[in-house]
Every structure is written in structure tokens, then in C-alpha cells.
PDB file of C-alpha atoms and ligand atoms in Angstrom:
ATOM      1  CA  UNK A   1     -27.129-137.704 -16.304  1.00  0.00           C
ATOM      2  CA  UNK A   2     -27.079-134.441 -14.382  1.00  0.00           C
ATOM      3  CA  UNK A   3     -29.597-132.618 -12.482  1.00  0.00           C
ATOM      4  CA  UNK A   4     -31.719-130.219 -13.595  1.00  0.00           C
ATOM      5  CA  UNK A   5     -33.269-126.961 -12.316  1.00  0.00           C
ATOM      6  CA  UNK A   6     -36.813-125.968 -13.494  1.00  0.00           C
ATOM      7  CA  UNK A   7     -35.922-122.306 -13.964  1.00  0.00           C
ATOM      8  CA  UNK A   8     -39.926-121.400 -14.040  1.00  0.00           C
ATOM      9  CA  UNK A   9     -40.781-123.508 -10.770  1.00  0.00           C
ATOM     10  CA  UNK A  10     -37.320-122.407  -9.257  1.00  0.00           C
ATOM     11  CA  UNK A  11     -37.809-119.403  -6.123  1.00  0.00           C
ATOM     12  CA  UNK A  12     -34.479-118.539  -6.181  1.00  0.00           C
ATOM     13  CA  UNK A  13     -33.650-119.774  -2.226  1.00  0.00           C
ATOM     14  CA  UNK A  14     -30.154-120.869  -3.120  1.00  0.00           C
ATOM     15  CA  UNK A  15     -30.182-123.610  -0.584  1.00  0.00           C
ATOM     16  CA  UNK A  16     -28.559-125.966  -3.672  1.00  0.00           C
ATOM     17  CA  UNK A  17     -26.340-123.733  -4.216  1.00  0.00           C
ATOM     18  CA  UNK A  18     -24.377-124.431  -0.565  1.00  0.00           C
ATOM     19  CA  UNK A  19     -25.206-127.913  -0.763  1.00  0.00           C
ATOM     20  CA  UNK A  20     -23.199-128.582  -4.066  1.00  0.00           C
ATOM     21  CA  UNK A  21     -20.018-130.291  -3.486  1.00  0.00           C
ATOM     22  CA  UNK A  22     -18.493-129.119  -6.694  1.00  0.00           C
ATOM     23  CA  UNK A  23     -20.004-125.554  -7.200  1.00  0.00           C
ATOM     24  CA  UNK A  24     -22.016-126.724  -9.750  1.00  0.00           C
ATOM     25  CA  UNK A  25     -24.665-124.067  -9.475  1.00  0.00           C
ATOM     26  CA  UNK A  26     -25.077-120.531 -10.041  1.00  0.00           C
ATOM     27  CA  UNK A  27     -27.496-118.016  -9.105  1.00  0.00           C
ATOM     28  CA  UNK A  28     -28.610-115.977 -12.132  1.00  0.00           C
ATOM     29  CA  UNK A  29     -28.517-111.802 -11.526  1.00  0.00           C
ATOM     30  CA  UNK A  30     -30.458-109.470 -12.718  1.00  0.00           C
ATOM     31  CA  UNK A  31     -33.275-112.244 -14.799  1.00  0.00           C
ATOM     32  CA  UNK A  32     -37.064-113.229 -13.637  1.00  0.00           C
ATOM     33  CA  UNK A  33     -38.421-116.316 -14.100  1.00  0.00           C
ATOM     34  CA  UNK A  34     -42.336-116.911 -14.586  1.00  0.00           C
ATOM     35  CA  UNK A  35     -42.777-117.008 -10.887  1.00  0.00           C
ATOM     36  CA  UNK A  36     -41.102-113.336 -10.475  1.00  0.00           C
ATOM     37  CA  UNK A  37     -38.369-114.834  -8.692  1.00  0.00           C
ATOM     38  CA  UNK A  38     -34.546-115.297  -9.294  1.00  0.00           C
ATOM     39  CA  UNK A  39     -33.833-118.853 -10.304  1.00  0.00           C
ATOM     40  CA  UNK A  40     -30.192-120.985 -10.567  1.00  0.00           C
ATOM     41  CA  UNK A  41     -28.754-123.135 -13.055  1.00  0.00           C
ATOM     42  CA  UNK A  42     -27.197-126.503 -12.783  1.00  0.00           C
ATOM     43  CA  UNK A  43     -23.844-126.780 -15.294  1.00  0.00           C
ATOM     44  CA  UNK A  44     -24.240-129.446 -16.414  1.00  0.00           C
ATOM     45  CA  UNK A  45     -20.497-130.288 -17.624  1.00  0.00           C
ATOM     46  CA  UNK A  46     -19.632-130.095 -13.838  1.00  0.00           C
ATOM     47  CA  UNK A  47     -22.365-131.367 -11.968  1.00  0.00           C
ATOM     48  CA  UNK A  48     -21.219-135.051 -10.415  1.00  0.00           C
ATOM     49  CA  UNK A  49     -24.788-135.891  -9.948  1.00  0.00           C
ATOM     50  CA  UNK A  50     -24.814-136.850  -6.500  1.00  0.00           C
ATOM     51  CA  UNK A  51     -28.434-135.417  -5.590  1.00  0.00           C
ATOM     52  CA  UNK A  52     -27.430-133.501  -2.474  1.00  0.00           C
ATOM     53  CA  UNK A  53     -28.987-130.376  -4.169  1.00  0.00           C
ATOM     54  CA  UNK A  54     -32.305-132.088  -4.634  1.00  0.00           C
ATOM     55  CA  UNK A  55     -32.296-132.971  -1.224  1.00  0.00           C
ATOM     56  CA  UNK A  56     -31.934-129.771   0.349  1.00  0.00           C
ATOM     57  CA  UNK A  57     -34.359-127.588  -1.954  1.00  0.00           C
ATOM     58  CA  UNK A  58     -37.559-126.942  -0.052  1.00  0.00           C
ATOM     59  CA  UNK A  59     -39.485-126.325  -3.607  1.00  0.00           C
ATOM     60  CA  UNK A  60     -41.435-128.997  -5.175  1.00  0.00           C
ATOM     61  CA  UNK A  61     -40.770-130.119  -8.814  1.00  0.00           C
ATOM     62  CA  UNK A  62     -37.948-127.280  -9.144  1.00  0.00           C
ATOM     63  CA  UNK A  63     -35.206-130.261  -9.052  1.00  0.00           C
ATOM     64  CA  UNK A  64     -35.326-132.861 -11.681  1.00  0.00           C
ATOM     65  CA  UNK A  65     -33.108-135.679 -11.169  1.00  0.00           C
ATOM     66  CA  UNK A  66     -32.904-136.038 -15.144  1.00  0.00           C
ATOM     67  CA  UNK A  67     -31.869-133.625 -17.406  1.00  0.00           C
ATOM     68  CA  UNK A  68     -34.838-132.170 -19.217  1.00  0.00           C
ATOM     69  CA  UNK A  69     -34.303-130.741 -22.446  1.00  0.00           C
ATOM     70  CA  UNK A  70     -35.314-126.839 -22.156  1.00  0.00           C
ATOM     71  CA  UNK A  71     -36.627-126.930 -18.635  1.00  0.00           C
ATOM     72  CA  UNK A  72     -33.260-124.793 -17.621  1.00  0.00           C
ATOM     73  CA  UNK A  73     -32.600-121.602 -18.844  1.00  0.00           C
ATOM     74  CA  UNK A  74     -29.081-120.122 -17.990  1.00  0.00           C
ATOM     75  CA  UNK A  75     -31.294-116.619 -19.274  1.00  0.00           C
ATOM     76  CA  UNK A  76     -34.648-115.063 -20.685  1.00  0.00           C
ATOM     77  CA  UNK A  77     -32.917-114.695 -23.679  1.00  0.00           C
TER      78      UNK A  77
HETATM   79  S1  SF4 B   1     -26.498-133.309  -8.282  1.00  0.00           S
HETATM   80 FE1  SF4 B   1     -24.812-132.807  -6.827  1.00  0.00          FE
HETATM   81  S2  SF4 B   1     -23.133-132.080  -8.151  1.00  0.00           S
HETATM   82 FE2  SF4 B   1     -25.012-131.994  -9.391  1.00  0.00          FE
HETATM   83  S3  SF4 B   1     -25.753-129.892  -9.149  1.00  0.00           S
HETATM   84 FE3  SF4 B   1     -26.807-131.180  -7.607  1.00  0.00          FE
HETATM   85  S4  SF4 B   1     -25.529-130.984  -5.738  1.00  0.00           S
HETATM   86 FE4  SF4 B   1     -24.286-130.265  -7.502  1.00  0.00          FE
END
């Protein structure tokens, strides 16, 4: 099962985004998230789910190590 980023707990810090091995994440532009802040997505036909990104976010709860269904938005829309 893949990871999972909690777009509304998510601040947007990006430090997943240089630990992925496989480039798995993405930053979304230009969309705010409950919080106010930018948040990333985790695709999930990529992701190898090795957990490095959970380990290196400093936010709590804005990793799952599950996929939730509707907890990550790719946008508001
Ligand atoms: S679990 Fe590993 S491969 Fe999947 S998004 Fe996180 S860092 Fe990338």
C-alpha cells in the first residue's frame, strides 16, 4: 500500500519531497489547503513505499503510512 499525504494537515515544507527515492511526490502550485499552506501529493502508482518520506516530515499526522481514501487531494477541485 502506498503512503499517503493528509493534504489538510500537510504545511507544505517539502522535506518528503527530497527524501523520495523515486520522485514520488509533488508539490502542488498555486492551491491552499485548510491550513493556508501549500501541501504535496504522494502518486501513488509510483510510490515504492519505503517510508523514508514519513521519516523526514517534521508535521504530525500529515504522513499516513496507509492509503486513506480522500485524505489526498492532488487539487481543491
Ligand atoms: S513511501 Fe518512499 S517511495 Fe513512497 S512517497 Fe514516501 S518516500 Fe516516496
Amino acid at each position: 500500500m502506498p503512503h499517503c499525504i493528509n493534504s489538510d494537515i500537510c504545511e507544505g515544507k517539502g522535506d518528503c519531497i527530497l527524501a523520495c527515492p523515486v520522485d514520488a511526490i509533488t508539490l502542488v502550485d498555486g492551491e491552499k489547503n485548510a491550513k493556508g499552506t501549500r501541501w504535496s501529493f504522494v502518486d501513488p502508482d509510483i510510490c515504492i513505499d519505503c517510508g523514508a518520506c514519513l521519516a523526514a516530515c517534521p508535521v504530525n499526522g500529515a504522513i499516513s503510512d496507509s492509503w486513506i481514501e480522500g485524505a489526498q487531494k492532488k487539487n481543491s477541485k
